[in-house]
mmCIF file of C-alpha atoms in Angstrom:
data_model
loop_
_atom_site.group_PDB
_atom_site.id
_atom_site.type_symbol
_atom_site.label_atom_id
_atom_site.label_comp_id
_atom_site.label_asym_id
_atom_site.label_seq_id
_atom_site.Cartn_x
_atom_site.Cartn_y
_atom_site.Cartn_z
ATOM 1 C CA GLN C 1 3.911 -4.711 13.024
ATOM 2 C CA VAL C 2 4.695 -1.430 11.300
ATOM 3 C CA GLN C 3 6.616 1.421 12.862
ATOM 4 C CA LEU C 4 6.203 4.903 11.417
ATOM 5 C CA VAL C 5 8.346 7.992 11.888
ATOM 6 C CA GLU C 6 7.215 11.365 10.564
ATOM 7 C CA SER C 7 9.416 14.321 9.717
ATOM 8 C CA GLY C 8 9.167 17.650 7.947
ATOM 9 C CA GLY C 9 6.806 19.586 10.169
ATOM 10 C CA GLY C 10 7.504 23.116 11.287
ATOM 11 C CA LEU C 11 6.444 26.743 11.130
ATOM 12 C CA VAL C 12 5.518 28.321 7.799
ATOM 13 C CA GLN C 13 3.779 31.490 6.717
ATOM 14 C CA ALA C 14 0.374 31.395 5.092
ATOM 15 C CA GLY C 15 0.690 30.654 1.402
ATOM 16 C CA GLY C 16 3.845 28.662 1.916
ATOM 17 C CA SER C 17 4.614 24.990 1.448
ATOM 18 C CA LEU C 18 5.847 22.064 3.492
ATOM 19 C CA ARG C 19 6.611 18.471 2.666
ATOM 20 C CA LEU C 20 6.006 15.819 5.275
ATOM 21 C CA SER C 21 7.719 12.449 5.104
ATOM 22 C CA CYS C 22 6.931 9.220 6.873
ATOM 23 C CA ALA C 23 9.433 6.394 6.969
ATOM 24 C CA ALA C 24 8.056 2.933 7.659
ATOM 25 C CA SER C 25 9.777 -0.142 8.987
ATOM 26 C CA GLY C 26 9.172 -3.616 7.688
ATOM 27 C CA ARG C 27 9.457 -5.496 4.441
ATOM 28 C CA THR C 28 5.777 -5.399 3.504
ATOM 29 C CA PHE C 29 5.360 -1.660 3.064
ATOM 30 C CA SER C 30 3.709 -1.966 -0.329
ATOM 31 C CA SER C 31 0.985 -4.189 1.119
ATOM 32 C CA TYR C 32 -0.282 -1.358 3.309
ATOM 33 C CA ALA C 33 -2.360 1.610 2.401
ATOM 34 C CA MET C 34 -0.967 4.772 3.939
ATOM 35 C CA GLY C 35 -2.573 7.925 5.154
ATOM 36 C CA TRP C 36 -2.036 11.313 6.681
ATOM 37 C CA PHE C 37 -4.326 12.541 9.423
ATOM 38 C CA ARG C 38 -4.364 15.700 11.481
ATOM 39 C CA GLN C 39 -5.720 16.769 14.832
ATOM 40 C CA THR C 40 -6.133 20.026 16.697
ATOM 41 C CA PRO C 41 -6.991 20.343 20.405
ATOM 42 C CA GLY C 42 -10.627 19.638 21.108
ATOM 43 C CA LYS C 43 -11.317 18.204 17.677
ATOM 44 C CA GLU C 44 -11.490 14.706 16.329
ATOM 45 C CA ARG C 45 -8.683 13.362 14.221
ATOM 46 C CA GLU C 46 -9.340 14.124 10.564
ATOM 47 C CA ARG C 47 -8.207 12.076 7.597
ATOM 48 C CA VAL C 48 -6.343 14.412 5.254
ATOM 49 C CA ALA C 49 -5.278 12.055 2.492
ATOM 50 C CA SER C 50 -4.685 8.377 1.882
ATOM 51 C CA ILE C 51 -3.102 6.235 -0.788
ATOM 52 C CA SER C 52 -3.362 2.585 -1.745
ATOM 53 C CA GLY C 53 -0.449 0.178 -1.502
ATOM 54 C CA SER C 54 0.399 0.472 -5.181
ATOM 55 C CA GLY C 55 -0.078 4.228 -5.158
ATOM 56 C CA GLY C 56 -2.717 3.990 -7.847
ATOM 57 C CA THR C 57 -5.605 5.254 -5.744
ATOM 58 C CA THR C 58 -5.679 8.346 -3.610
ATOM 59 C CA TYR C 59 -8.303 10.046 -1.465
ATOM 60 C CA TYR C 60 -8.353 13.607 -0.166
ATOM 61 C CA ALA C 61 -10.411 15.555 2.305
ATOM 62 C CA ASP C 62 -12.379 18.298 0.569
ATOM 63 C CA SER C 63 -10.544 20.899 2.618
ATOM 64 C CA VAL C 64 -7.177 20.015 1.050
ATOM 65 C CA LYS C 65 -8.086 19.003 -2.501
ATOM 66 C CA GLY C 66 -5.988 20.887 -5.020
ATOM 67 C CA ARG C 67 -3.481 21.978 -2.364
ATOM 68 C CA PHE C 68 -2.094 18.752 -0.880
ATOM 69 C CA THR C 69 -0.640 15.757 -2.681
ATOM 70 C CA ILE C 70 0.048 12.364 -1.163
ATOM 71 C CA SER C 71 2.593 10.065 -2.771
ATOM 72 C CA ARG C 72 4.690 7.070 -1.853
ATOM 73 C CA ASP C 73 7.978 5.482 -2.786
ATOM 74 C CA ASN C 74 7.729 1.776 -2.058
ATOM 75 C CA ALA C 75 11.416 1.265 -2.749
ATOM 76 C CA LYS C 76 12.191 3.664 0.110
ATOM 77 C CA ASN C 77 9.339 2.605 2.416
ATOM 78 C CA THR C 78 8.288 6.233 2.563
ATOM 79 C CA VAL C 79 5.083 8.177 2.095
ATOM 80 C CA TYR C 80 4.965 11.915 1.522
ATOM 81 C CA LEU C 81 2.496 14.739 1.904
ATOM 82 C CA GLN C 82 3.254 17.808 -0.173
ATOM 83 C CA MET C 83 1.317 20.731 1.244
ATOM 84 C CA ASN C 84 0.984 23.910 -0.807
ATOM 85 C CA SER C 85 -0.945 27.136 -0.290
ATOM 86 C CA LEU C 86 -1.001 26.515 3.432
ATOM 87 C CA ALA C 87 -3.499 28.418 5.545
ATOM 88 C CA PRO C 88 -3.720 28.988 9.317
ATOM 89 C CA GLU C 89 -6.552 26.451 9.515
ATOM 90 C CA ASP C 90 -4.087 23.776 8.397
ATOM 91 C CA THR C 91 -2.288 24.150 11.711
ATOM 92 C CA ALA C 92 -2.406 20.795 13.495
ATOM 93 C CA VAL C 93 -0.416 17.791 14.555
ATOM 94 C CA TYR C 94 -0.087 15.599 11.483
ATOM 95 C CA TYR C 95 0.030 11.841 11.876
ATOM 96 C CA CYS C 96 1.146 9.193 9.447
ATOM 97 C CA ALA C 97 -0.787 5.938 9.519
ATOM 98 C CA ALA C 98 -0.787 2.551 7.837
ATOM 99 C CA GLY C 99 -3.500 -0.013 7.387
ATOM 100 C CA LYS C 100 -5.340 -2.377 5.109
ATOM 101 C CA ASP C 101 -8.217 -0.040 4.269
ATOM 102 C CA PRO C 102 -7.150 2.574 1.702
ATOM 103 C CA TRP C 103 -10.091 4.787 2.706
ATOM 104 C CA TYR C 104 -9.085 4.842 6.372
ATOM 105 C CA PRO C 105 -5.684 3.193 6.944
ATOM 106 C CA GLY C 106 -5.637 3.527 10.698
ATOM 107 C CA ASP C 107 -4.097 0.313 12.030
ATOM 108 C CA TYR C 108 -0.670 1.724 12.869
ATOM 109 C CA TRP C 109 0.235 5.276 13.821
ATOM 110 C CA GLY C 110 3.285 7.486 13.982
ATOM 111 C CA GLN C 111 4.009 9.869 16.833
ATOM 112 C CA GLY C 112 2.923 12.969 14.934
ATOM 113 C CA THR C 113 4.635 16.120 13.724
ATOM 114 C CA GLN C 114 3.497 19.670 14.388
ATOM 115 C CA VAL C 115 2.629 21.945 11.483
ATOM 116 C CA THR C 116 2.009 25.598 12.326
ATOM 117 C CA VAL C 117 0.884 28.103 9.710
ATOM 118 C CA SER C 118 1.144 31.740 10.705
ATOM 119 C CA SER C 119 -1.088 34.431 9.218
#
């Protein structure tokens, strides 16, 4: 069982930056791939970025490539999402997730954190 707690969401102007953090419980953090997903009302949850357990492999949605960076610190049981050049269409609830599949690590989910980008 993995418990995930996100932080770092908030309100930012277009062009600005935010850094999301996700702290995970458990002693096997490095054995899980981690991911960030986002969802807006009426839309399906979208995978934004994911990272393998070692951190050596990352995947990004086309919509965020070059702007967002996922990273992890296995010593701190924490995964991060650095978001730069934010745009209003990035507004969503962002969820941290963990799982065995580095392409779609969706076995365990956090409660979500709201990110709002104003124009």
